[in-house]
C-alpha positions as protocol buffer text, in pm:
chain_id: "A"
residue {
  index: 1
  type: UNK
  ca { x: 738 y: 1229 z: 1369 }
}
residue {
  index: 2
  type: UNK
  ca { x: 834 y: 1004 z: 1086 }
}
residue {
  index: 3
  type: UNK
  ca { x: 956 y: 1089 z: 726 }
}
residue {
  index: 4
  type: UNK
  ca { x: 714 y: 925 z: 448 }
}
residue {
  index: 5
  type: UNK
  ca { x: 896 y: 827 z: 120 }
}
residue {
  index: 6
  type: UNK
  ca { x: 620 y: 790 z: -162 }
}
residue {
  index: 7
  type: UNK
  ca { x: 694 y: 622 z: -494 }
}
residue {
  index: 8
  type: UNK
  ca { x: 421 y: 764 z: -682 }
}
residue {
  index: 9
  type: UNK
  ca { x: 179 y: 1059 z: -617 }
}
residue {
  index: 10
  type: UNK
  ca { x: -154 y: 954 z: -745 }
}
residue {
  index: 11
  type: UNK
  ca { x: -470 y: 901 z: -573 }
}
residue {
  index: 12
  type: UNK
  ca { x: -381 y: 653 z: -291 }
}
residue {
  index: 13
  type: UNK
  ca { x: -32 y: 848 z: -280 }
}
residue {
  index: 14
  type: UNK
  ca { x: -134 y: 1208 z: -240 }
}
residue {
  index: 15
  type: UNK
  ca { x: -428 y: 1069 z: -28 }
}
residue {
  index: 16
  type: UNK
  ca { x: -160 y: 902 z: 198 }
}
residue {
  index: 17
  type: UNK
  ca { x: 60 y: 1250 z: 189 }
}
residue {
  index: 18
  type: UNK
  ca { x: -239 y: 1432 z: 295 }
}
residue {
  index: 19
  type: UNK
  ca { x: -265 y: 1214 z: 574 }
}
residue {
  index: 20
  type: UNK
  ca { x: 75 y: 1205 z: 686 }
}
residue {
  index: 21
  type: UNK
  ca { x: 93 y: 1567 z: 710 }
}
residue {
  index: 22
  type: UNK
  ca { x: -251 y: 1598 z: 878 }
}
residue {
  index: 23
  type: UNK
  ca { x: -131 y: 1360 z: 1169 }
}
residue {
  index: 24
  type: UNK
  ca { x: 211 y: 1551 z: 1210 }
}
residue {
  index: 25
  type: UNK
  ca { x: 438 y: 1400 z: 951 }
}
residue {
  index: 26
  type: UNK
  ca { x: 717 y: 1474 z: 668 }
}
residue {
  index: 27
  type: UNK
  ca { x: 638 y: 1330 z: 308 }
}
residue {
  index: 28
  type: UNK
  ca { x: 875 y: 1341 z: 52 }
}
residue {
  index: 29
  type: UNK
  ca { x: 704 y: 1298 z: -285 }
}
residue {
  index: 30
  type: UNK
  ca { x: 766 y: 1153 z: -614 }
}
residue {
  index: 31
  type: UNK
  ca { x: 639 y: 1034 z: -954 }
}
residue {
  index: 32
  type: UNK
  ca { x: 705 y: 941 z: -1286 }
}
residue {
  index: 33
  type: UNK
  ca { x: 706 y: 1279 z: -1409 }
}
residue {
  index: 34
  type: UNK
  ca { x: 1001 y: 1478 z: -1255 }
}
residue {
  index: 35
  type: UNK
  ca { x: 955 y: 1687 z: -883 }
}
residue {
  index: 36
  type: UNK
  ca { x: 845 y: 1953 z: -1094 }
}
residue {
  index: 37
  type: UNK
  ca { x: 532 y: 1853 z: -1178 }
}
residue {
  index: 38
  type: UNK
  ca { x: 453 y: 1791 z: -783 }
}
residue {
  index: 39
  type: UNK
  ca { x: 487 y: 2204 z: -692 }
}
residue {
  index: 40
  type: UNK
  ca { x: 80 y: 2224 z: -680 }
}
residue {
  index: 41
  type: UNK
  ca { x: 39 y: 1945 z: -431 }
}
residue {
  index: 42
  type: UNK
  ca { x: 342 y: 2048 z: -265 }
}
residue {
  index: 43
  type: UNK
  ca { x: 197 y: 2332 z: -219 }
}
residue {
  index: 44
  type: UNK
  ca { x: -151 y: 2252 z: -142 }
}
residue {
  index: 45
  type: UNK
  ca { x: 30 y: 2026 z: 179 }
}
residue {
  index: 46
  type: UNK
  ca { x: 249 y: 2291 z: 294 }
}
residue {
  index: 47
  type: UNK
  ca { x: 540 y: 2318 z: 460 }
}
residue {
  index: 48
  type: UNK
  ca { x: 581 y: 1937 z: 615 }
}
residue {
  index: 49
  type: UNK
  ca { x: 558 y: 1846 z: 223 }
}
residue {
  index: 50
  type: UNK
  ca { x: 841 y: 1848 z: -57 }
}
residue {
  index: 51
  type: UNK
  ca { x: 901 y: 1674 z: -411 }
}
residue {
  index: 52
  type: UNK
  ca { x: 1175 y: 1508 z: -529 }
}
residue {
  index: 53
  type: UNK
  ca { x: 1299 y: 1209 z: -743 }
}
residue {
  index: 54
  type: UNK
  ca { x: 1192 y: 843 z: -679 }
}
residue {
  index: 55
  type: UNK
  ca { x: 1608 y: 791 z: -473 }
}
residue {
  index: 56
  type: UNK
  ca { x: 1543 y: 1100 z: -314 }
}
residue {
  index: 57
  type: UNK
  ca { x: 1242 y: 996 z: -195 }
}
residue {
  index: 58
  type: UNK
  ca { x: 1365 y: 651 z: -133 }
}
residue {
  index: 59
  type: UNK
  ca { x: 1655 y: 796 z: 16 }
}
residue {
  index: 60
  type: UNK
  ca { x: 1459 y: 1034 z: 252 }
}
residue {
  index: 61
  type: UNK
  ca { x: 1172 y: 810 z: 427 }
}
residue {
  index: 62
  type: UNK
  ca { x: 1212 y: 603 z: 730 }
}
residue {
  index: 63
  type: UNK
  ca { x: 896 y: 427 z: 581 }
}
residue {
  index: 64
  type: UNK
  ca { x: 880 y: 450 z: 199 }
}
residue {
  index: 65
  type: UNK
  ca { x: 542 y: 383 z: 12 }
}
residue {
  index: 66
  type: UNK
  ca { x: 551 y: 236 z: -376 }
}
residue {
  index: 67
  type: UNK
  ca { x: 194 y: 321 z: -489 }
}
residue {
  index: 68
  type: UNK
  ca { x: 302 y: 270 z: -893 }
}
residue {
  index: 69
  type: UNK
  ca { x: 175 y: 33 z: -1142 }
}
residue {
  index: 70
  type: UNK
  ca { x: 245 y: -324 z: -1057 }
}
residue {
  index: 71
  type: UNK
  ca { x: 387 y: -352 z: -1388 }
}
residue {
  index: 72
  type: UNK
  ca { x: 662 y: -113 z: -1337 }
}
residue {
  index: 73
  type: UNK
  ca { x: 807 y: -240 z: -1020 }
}
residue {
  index: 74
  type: UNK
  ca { x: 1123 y: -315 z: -1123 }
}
residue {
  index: 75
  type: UNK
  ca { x: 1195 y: 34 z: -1176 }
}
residue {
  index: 76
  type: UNK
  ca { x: 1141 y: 118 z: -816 }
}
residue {
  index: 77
  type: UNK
  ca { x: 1517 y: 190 z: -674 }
}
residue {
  index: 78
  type: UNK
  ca { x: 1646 y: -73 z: -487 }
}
residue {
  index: 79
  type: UNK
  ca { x: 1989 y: 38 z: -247 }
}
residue {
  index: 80
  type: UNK
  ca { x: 1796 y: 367 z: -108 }
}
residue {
  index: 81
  type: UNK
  ca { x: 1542 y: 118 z: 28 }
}
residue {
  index: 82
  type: UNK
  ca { x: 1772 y: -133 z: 187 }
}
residue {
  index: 83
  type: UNK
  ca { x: 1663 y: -216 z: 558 }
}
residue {
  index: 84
  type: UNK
  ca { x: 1376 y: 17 z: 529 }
}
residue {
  index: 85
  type: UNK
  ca { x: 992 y: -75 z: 583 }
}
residue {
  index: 86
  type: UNK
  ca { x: 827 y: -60 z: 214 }
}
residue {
  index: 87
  type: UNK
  ca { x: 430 y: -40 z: 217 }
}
residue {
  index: 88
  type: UNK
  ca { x: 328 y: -162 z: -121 }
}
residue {
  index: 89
  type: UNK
  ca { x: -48 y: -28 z: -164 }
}
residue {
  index: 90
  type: UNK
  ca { x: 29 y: -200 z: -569 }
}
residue {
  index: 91
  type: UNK
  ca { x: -289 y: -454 z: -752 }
}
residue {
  index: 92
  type: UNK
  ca { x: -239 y: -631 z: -1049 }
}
residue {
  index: 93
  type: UNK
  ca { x: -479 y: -565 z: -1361 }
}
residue {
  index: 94
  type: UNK
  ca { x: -336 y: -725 z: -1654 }
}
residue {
  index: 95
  type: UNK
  ca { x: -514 y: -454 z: -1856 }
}
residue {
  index: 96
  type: UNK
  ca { x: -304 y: -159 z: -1761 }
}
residue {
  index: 97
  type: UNK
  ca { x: 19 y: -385 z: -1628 }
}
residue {
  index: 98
  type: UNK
  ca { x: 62 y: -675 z: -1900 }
}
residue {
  index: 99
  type: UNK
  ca { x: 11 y: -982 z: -1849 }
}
residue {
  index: 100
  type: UNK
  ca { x: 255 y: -1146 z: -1555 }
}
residue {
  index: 101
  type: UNK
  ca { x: 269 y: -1513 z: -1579 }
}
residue {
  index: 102
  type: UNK
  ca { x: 348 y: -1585 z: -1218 }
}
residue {
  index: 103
  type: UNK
  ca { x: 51 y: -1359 z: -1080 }
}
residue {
  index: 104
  type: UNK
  ca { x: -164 y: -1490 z: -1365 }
}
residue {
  index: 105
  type: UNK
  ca { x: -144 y: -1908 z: -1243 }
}
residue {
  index: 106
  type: UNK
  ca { x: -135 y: -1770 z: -851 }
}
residue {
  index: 107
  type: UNK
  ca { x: 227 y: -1861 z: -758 }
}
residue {
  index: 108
  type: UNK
  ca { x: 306 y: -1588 z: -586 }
}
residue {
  index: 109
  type: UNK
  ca { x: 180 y: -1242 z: -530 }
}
residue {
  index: 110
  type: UNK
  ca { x: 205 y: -890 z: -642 }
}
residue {
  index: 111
  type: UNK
  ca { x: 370 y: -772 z: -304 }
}
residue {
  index: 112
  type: UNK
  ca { x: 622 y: -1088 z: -325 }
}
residue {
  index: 113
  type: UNK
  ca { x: 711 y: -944 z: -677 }
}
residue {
  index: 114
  type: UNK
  ca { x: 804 y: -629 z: -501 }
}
residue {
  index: 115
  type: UNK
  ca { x: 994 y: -819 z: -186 }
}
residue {
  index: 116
  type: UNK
  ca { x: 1196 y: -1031 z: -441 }
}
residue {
  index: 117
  type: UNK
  ca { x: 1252 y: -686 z: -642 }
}
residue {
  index: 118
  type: UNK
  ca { x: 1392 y: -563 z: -292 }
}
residue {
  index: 119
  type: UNK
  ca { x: 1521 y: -836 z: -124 }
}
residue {
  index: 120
  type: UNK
  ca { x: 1729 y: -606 z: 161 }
}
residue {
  index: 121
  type: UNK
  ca { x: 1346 y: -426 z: 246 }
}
residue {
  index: 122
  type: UNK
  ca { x: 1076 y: -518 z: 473 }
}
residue {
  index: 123
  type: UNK
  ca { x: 793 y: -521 z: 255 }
}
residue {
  index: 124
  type: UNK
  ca { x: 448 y: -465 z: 431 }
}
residue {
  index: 125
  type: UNK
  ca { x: 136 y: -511 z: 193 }
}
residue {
  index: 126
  type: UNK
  ca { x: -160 y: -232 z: 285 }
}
residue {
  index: 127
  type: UNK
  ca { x: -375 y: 40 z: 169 }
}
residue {
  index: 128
  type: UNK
  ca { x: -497 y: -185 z: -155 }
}
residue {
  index: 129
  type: UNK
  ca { x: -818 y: -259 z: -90 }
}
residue {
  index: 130
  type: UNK
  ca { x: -974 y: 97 z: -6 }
}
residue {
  index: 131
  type: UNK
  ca { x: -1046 y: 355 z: -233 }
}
residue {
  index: 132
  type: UNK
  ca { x: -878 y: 685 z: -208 }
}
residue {
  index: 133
  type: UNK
  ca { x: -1228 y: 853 z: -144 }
}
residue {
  index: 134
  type: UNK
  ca { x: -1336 y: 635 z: 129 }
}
residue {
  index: 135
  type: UNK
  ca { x: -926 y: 640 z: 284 }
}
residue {
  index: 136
  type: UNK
  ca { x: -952 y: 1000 z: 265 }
}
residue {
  index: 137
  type: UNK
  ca { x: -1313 y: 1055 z: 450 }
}
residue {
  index: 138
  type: UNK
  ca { x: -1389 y: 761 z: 670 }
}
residue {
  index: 139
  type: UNK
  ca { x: -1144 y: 687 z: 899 }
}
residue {
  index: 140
  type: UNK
  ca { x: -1298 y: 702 z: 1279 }
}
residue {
  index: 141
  type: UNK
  ca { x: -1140 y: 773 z: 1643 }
}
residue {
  index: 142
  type: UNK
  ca { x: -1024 y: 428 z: 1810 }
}
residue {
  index: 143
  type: UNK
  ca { x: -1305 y: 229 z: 1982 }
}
residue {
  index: 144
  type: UNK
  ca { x: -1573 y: 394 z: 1767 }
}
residue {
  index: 145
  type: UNK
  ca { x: -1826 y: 142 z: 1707 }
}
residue {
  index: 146
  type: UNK
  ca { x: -1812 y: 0 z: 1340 }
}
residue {
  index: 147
  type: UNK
  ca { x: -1461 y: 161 z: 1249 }
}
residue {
  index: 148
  type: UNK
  ca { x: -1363 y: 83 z: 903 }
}
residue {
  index: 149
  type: UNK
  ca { x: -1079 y: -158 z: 893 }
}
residue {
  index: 150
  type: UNK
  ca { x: -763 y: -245 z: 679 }
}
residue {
  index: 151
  type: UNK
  ca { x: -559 y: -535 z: 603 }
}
residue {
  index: 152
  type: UNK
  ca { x: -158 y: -564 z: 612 }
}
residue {
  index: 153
  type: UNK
  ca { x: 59 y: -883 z: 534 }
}
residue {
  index: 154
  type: UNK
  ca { x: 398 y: -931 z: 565 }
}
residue {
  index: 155
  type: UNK
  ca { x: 703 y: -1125 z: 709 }
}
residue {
  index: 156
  type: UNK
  ca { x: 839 y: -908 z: 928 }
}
residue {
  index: 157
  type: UNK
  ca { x: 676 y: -823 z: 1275 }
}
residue {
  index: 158
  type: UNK
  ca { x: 855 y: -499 z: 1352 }
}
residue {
  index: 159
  type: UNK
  ca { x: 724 y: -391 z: 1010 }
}
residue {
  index: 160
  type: UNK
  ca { x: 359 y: -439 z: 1047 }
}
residue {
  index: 161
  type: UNK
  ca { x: 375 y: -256 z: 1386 }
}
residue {
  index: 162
  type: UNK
  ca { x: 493 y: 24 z: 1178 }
}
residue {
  index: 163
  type: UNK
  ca { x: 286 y: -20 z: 908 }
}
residue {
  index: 164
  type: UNK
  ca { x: -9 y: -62 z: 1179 }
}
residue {
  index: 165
  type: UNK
  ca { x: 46 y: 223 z: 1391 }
}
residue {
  index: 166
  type: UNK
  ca { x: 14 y: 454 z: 1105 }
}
residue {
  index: 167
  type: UNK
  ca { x: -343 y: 290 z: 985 }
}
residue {
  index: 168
  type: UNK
  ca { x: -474 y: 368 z: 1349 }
}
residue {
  index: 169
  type: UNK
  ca { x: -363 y: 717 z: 1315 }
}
residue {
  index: 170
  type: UNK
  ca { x: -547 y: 736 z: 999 }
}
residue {
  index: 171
  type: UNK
  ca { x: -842 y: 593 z: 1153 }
}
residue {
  index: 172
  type: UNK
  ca { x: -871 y: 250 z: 1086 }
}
residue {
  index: 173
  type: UNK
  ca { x: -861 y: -72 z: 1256 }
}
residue {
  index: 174
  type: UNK
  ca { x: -621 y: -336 z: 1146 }
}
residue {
  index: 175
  type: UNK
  ca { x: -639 y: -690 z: 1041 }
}
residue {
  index: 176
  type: UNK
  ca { x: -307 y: -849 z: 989 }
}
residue {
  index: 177
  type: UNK
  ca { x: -355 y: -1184 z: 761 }
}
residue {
  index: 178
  type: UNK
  ca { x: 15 y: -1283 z: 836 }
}
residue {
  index: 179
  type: UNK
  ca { x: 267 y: -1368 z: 588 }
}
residue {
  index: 180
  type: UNK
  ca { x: 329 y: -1151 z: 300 }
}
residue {
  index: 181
  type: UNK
  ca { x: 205 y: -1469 z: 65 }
}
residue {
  index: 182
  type: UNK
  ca { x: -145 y: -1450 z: 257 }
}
residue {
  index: 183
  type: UNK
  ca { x: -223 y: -1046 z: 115 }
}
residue {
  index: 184
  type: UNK
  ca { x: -415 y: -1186 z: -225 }
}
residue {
  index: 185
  type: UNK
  ca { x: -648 y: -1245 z: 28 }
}
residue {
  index: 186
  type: UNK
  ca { x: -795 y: -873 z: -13 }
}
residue {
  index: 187
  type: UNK
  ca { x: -639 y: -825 z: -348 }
}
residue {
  index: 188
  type: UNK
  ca { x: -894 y: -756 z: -702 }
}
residue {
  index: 189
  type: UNK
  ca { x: -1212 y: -988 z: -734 }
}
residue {
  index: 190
  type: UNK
  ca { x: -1205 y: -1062 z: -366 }
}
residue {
  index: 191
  type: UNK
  ca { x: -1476 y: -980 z: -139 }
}
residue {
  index: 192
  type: UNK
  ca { x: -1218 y: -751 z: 109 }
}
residue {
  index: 193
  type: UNK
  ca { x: -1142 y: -562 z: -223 }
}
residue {
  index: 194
  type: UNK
  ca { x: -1324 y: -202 z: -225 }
}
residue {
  index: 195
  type: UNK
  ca { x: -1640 y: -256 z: 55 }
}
residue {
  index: 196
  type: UNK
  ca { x: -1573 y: -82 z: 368 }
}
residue {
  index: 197
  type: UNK
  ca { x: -1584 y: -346 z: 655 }
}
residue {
  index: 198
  type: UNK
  ca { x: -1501 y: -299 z: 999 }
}
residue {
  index: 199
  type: UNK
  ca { x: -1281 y: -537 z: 1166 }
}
residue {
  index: 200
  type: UNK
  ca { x: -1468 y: -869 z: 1202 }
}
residue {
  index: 201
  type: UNK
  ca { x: -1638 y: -813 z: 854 }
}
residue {
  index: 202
  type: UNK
  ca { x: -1288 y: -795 z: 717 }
}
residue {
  index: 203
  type: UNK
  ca { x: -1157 y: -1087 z: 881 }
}
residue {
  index: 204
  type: UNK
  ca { x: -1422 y: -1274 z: 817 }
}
residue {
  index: 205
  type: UNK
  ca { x: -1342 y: -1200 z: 400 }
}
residue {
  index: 206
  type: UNK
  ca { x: -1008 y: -1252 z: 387 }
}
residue {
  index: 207
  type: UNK
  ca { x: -1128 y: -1609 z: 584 }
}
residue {
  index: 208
  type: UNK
  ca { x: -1340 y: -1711 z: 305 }
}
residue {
  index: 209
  type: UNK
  ca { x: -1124 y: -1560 z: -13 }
}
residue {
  index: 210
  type: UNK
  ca { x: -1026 y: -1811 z: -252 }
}
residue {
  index: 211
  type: UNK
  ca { x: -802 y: -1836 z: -524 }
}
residue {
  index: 212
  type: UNK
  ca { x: -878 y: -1668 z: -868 }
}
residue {
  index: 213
  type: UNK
  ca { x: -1177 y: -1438 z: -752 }
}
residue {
  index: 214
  type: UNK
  ca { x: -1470 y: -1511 z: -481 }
}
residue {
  index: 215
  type: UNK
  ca { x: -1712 y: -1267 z: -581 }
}
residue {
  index: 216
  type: UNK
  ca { x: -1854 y: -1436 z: -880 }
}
């Protein structure tokens, strides 16, 4: 049994809690808001569920999720998450995050914002191309034929093991795409980003991505 941390409780994040607590699992939430505004879903997930601040939930995971705007990374707590494994499930839309200069000309990535944000974490990019509908409802048993897949990048092994073992308890297969600078490969305007594809389908997208949008 592992304690989830989640920065933010929106879609993605109360999808994930849900999850986590379906497959055996402690989540500590959090949000913007204040751990009082969390009691319903608290609630709703029962007793393997409780709310707190953005440290305490930092504080309280062995793997911590940030699942926030992109554009308010640097407000995600940085000592709490020291040596821990961070899944960032964050996109950048310059509507709703400004505009970011370094994300804008491609010379780095929304998840390497986050790593250089929290340079003592092990920052594992996933659970940003899906929908929170389809993560919710379509996840499969191992070895069924066609299983929906996800990506993960990142730099540190150990990490995406983590990070991986919890996607096959969800019910997805897993495509790693390596490095942490290779995860724009399934980020917005992509052709990874939002279709359900099983493994080879996936790989086979993140293969033919290219820089500043492929689906044009």
């Amino acid at each position: 049994m592992t304690t989830i941390g989640l920065i933010g409780s929106g879609n993605i994040g109360s999808t994930l809690a849900r999850l986590a607590v379906d497959h055996g699992h402690q989540v500590v939430l959090s949000n913007s808001r204040g751990p009082q505004t969390l009691d319903a879903l608290v609630a709703e997930l029962g007793p393997g569920a409780r709310a707190d601040t953005a440290a305490g939930a930092a504080a309280a995971g062995d793997v911590v999720v940030v699942t926030i705007p992109l554009g308010n990374y640097r407000q995600v707590p940085v000592e709490p998450l020291r040596g821990k494994v961070v899944v960032d499930t964050n996109n950048y839309y310059p509507q709703r995050d400004g505009r970011i200069a370094e994300l804008d000309d491609e010379r780095t990535t929304s998840s390497e914002l986050l790593q250089a944000h929290l340079p003592g974490s092990r920052v594992v990019k996933a659970f940003n191309h899906i929908r929170a509908a389809h993560l919710a409802d379509q996840g499969k048993p191992a070895g069924t034929p066609g299983r929906p897949a996800l990506a993960i990048a990142g730099d540190d092994d150990e990490a995406k093991a983590t990070v991986a073992s919890l996607i096959n308890q969800f019910g997805f297969d897993v495509v790693d795409l390596g490095p942490l600078a290779e995860g724009w490969r399934v980020q917005p305007d992509t052709r990874g980003y939002g279709p359900q594809l099983d493994a080879g389908g996936l790989r086979q997208a993140a293969a033919d991505a290219r820089r500043f949008g492929d689906t044009a």
